Short mmCIF file of N, CA, C and O in Angstrom, two decimals:
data_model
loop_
_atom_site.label_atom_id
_atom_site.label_comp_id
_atom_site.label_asym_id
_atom_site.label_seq_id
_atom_site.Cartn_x
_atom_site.Cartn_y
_atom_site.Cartn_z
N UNK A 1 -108.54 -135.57 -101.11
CA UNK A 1 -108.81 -135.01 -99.80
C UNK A 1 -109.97 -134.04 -99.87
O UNK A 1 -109.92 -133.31 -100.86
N UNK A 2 -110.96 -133.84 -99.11
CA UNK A 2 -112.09 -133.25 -98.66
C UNK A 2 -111.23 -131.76 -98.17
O UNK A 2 -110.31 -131.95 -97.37
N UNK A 3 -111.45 -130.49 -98.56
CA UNK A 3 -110.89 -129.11 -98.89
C UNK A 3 -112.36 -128.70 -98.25
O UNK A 3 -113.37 -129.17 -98.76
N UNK A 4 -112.42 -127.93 -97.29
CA UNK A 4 -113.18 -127.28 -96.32
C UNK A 4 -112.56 -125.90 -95.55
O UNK A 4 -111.73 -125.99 -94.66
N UNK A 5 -113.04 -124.79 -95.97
CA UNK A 5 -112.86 -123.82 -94.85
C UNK A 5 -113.67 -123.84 -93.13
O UNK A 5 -114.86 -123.54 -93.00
N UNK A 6 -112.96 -124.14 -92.20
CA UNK A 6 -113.56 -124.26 -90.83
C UNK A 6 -115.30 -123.18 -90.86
O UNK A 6 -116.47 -123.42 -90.59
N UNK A 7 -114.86 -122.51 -91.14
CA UNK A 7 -116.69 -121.05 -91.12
C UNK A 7 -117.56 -121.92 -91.86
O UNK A 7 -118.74 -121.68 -91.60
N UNK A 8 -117.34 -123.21 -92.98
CA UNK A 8 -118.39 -123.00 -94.03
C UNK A 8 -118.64 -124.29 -92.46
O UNK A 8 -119.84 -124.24 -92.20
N UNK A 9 -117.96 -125.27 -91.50
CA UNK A 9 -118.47 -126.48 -91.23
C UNK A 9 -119.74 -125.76 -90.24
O UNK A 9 -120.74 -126.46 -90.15
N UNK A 10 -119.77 -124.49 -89.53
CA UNK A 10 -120.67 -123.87 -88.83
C UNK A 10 -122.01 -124.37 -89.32
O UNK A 10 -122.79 -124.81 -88.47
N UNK A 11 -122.33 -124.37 -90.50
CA UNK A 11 -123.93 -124.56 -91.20
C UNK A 11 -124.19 -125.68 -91.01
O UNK A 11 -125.41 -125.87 -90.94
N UNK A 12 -123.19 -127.12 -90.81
CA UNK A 12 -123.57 -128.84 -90.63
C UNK A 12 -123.75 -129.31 -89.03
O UNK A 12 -122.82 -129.26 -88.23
N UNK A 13 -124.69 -129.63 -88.79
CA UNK A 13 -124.57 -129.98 -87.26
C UNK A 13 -123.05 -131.12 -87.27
O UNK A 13 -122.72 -131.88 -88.17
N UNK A 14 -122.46 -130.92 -86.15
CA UNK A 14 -121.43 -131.85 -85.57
C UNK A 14 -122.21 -132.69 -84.30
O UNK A 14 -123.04 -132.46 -83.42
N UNK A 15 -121.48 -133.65 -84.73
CA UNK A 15 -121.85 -134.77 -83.57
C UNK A 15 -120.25 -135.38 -83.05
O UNK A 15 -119.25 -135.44 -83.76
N UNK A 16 -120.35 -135.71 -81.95
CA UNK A 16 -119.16 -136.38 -80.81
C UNK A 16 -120.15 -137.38 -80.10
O UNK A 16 -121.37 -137.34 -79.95
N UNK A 17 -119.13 -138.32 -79.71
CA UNK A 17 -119.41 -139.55 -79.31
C UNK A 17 -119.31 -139.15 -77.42
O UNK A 17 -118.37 -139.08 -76.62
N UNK A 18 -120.39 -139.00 -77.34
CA UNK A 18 -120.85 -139.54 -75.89
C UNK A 18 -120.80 -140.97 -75.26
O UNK A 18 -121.64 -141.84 -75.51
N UNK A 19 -119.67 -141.15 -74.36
CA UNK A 19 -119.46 -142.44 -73.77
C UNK A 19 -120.31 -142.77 -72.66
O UNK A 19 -120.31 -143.91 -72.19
N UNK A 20 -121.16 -141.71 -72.14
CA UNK A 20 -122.17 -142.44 -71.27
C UNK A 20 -123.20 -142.85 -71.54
O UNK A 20 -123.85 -143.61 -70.83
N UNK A 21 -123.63 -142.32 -72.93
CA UNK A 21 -124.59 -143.37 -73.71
C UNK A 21 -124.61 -144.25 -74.07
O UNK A 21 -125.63 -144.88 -74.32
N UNK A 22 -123.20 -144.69 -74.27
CA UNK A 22 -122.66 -146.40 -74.38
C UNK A 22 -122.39 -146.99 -73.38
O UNK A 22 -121.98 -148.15 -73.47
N UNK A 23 -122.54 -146.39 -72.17
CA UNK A 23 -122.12 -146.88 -71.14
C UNK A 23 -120.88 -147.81 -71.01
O UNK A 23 -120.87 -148.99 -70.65
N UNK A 24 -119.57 -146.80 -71.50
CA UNK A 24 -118.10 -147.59 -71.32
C UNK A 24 -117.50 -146.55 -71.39
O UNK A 24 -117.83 -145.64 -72.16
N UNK A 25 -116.53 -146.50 -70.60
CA UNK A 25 -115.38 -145.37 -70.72
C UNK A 25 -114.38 -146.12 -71.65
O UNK A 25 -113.33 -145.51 -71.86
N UNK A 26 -114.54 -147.44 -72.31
CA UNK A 26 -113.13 -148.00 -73.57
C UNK A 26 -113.48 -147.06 -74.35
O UNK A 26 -114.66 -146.74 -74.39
N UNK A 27 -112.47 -146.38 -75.17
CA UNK A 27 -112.52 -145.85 -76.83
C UNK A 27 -112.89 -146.59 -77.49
O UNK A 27 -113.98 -146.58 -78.05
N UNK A 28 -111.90 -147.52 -77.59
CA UNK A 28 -112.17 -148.43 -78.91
C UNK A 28 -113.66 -149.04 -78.79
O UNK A 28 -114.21 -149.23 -79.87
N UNK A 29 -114.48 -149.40 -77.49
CA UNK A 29 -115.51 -149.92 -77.45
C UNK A 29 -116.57 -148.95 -78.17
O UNK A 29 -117.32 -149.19 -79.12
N UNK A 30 -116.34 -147.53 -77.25
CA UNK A 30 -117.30 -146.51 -77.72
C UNK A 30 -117.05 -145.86 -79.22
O UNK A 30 -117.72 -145.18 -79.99
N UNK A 31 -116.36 -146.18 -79.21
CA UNK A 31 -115.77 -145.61 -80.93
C UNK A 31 -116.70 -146.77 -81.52
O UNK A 31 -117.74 -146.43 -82.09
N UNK A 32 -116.41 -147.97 -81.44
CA UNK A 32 -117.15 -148.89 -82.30
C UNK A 32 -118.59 -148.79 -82.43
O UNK A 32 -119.23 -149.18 -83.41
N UNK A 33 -119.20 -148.09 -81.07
CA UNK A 33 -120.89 -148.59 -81.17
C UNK A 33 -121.22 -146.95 -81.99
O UNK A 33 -122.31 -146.74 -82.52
N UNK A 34 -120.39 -146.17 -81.98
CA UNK A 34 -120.79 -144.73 -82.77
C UNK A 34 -120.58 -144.76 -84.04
O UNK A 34 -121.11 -143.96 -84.81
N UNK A 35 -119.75 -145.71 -84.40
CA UNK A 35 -119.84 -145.61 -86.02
C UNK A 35 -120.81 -146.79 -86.35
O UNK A 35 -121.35 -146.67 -87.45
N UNK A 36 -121.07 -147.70 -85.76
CA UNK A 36 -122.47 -148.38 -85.50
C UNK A 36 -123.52 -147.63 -85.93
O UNK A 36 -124.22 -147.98 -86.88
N UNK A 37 -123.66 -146.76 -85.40
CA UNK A 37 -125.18 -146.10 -84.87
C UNK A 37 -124.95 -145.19 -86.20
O UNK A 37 -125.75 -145.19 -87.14
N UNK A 38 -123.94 -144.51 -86.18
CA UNK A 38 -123.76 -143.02 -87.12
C UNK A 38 -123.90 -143.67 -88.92
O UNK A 38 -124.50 -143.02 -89.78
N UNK A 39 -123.09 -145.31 -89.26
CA UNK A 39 -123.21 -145.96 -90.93
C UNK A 39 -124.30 -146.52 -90.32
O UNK A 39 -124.31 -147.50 -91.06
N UNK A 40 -125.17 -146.71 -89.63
CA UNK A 40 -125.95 -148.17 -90.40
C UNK A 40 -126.76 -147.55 -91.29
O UNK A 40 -127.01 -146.35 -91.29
N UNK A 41 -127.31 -148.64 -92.33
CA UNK A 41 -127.89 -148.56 -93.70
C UNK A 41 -127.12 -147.39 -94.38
O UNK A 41 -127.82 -146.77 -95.17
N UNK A 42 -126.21 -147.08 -94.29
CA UNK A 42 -125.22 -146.73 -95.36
C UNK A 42 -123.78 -147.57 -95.73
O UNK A 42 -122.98 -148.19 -95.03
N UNK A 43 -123.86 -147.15 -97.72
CA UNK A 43 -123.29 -147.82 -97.50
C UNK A 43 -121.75 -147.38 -97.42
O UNK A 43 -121.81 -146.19 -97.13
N UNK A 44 -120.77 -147.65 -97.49
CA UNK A 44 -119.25 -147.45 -97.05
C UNK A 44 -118.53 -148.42 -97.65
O UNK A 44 -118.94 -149.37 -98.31
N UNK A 45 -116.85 -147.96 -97.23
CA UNK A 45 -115.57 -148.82 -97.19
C UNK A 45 -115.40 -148.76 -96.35
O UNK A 45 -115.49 -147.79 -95.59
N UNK A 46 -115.04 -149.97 -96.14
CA UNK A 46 -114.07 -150.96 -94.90
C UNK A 46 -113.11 -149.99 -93.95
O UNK A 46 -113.02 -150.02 -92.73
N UNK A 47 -112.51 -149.24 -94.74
CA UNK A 47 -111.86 -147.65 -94.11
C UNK A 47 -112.09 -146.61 -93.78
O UNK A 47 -111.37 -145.88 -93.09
N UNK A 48 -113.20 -146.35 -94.26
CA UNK A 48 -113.94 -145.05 -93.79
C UNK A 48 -114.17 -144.79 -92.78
O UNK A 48 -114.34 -143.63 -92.39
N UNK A 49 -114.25 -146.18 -91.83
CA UNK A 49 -114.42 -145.73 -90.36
C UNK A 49 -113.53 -145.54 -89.85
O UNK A 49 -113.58 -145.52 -88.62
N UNK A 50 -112.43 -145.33 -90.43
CA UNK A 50 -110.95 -144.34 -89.96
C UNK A 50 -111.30 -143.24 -89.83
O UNK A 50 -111.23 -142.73 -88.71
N UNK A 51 -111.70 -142.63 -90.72
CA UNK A 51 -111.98 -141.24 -90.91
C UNK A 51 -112.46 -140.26 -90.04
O UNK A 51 -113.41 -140.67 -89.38
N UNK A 52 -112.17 -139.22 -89.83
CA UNK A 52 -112.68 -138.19 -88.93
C UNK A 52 -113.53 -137.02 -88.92
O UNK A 52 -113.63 -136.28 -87.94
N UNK A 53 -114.42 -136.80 -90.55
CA UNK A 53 -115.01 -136.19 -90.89
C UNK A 53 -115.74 -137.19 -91.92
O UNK A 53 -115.15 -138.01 -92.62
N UNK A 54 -117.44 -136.93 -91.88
CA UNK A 54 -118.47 -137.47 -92.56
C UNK A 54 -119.37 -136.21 -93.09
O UNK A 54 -119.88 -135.25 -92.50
N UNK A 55 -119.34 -136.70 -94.62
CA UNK A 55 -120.41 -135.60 -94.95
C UNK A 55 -121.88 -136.44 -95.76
O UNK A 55 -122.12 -137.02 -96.82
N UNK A 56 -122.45 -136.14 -94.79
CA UNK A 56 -124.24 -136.85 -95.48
C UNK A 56 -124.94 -135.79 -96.28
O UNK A 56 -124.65 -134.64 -95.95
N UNK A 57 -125.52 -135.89 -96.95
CA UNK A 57 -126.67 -135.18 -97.87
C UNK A 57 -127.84 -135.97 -97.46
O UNK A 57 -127.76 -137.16 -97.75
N UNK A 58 -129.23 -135.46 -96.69
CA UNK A 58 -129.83 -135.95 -97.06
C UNK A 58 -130.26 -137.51 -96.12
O UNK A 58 -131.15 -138.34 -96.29
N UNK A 59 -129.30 -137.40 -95.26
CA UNK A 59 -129.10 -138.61 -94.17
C UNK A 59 -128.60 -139.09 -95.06
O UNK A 59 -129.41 -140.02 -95.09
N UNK A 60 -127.61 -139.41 -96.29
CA UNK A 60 -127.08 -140.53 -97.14
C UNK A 60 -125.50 -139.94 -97.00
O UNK A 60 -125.26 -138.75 -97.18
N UNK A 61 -124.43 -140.93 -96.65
CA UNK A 61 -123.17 -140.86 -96.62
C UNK A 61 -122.57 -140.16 -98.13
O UNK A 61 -122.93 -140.79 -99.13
N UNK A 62 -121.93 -139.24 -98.31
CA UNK A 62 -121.41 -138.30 -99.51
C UNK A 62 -119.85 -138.46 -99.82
O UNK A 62 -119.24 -138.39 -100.89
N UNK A 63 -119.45 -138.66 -98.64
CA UNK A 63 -117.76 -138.39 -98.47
C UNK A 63 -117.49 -138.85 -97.58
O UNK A 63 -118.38 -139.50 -97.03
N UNK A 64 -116.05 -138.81 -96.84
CA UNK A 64 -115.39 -139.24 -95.94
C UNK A 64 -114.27 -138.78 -96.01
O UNK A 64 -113.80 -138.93 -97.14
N UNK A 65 -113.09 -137.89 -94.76
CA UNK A 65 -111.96 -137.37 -94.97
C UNK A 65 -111.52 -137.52 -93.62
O UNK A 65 -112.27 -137.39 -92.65
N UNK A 66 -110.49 -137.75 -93.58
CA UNK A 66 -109.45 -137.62 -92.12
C UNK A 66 -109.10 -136.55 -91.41
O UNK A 66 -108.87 -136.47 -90.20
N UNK A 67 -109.06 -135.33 -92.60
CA UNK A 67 -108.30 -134.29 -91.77
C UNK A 67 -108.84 -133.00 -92.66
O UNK A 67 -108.73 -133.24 -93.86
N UNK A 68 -109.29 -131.93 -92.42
CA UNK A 68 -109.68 -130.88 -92.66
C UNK A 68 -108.17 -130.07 -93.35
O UNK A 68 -107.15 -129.81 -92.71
N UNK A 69 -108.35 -129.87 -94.44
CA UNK A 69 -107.16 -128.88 -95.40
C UNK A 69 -107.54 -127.62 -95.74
O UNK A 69 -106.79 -126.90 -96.39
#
């Protein structure tokens, strides 16, 4: 598990999925075209796009965690 104090995530920009840029109020639709947009040319597991926290270095995918501990 990915071990993070909430103060240190202040320094990483956060991003949320805007559904009017996808133009759909579905989740599952808009969920799909944001992890679209957010992996391409990285690479990943098949599961990671479960996940609810991404950490890039560098624009390159580093990690992946579900839940902040």
């Amino acid at each position: 598990m990915l071990k993070v104090e909430i103060s240190k995530l202040k320094q990483y920009p956060m991003f949320s999925i805007n559904e009017k840029y996808y133009k759909t109020r579905y989740c599952n639709k808009y969920y799909k075209l944001f992890m679209k947009d957010l992996l391409s040319n990285q690479i990943f597991n098949k599961d990671d796009i479960y996940n609810r926290i991404f950490i890039f270095e560098n624009g390159k995918l580093q990690s992946t965690s579900f839940q902040i501990e």
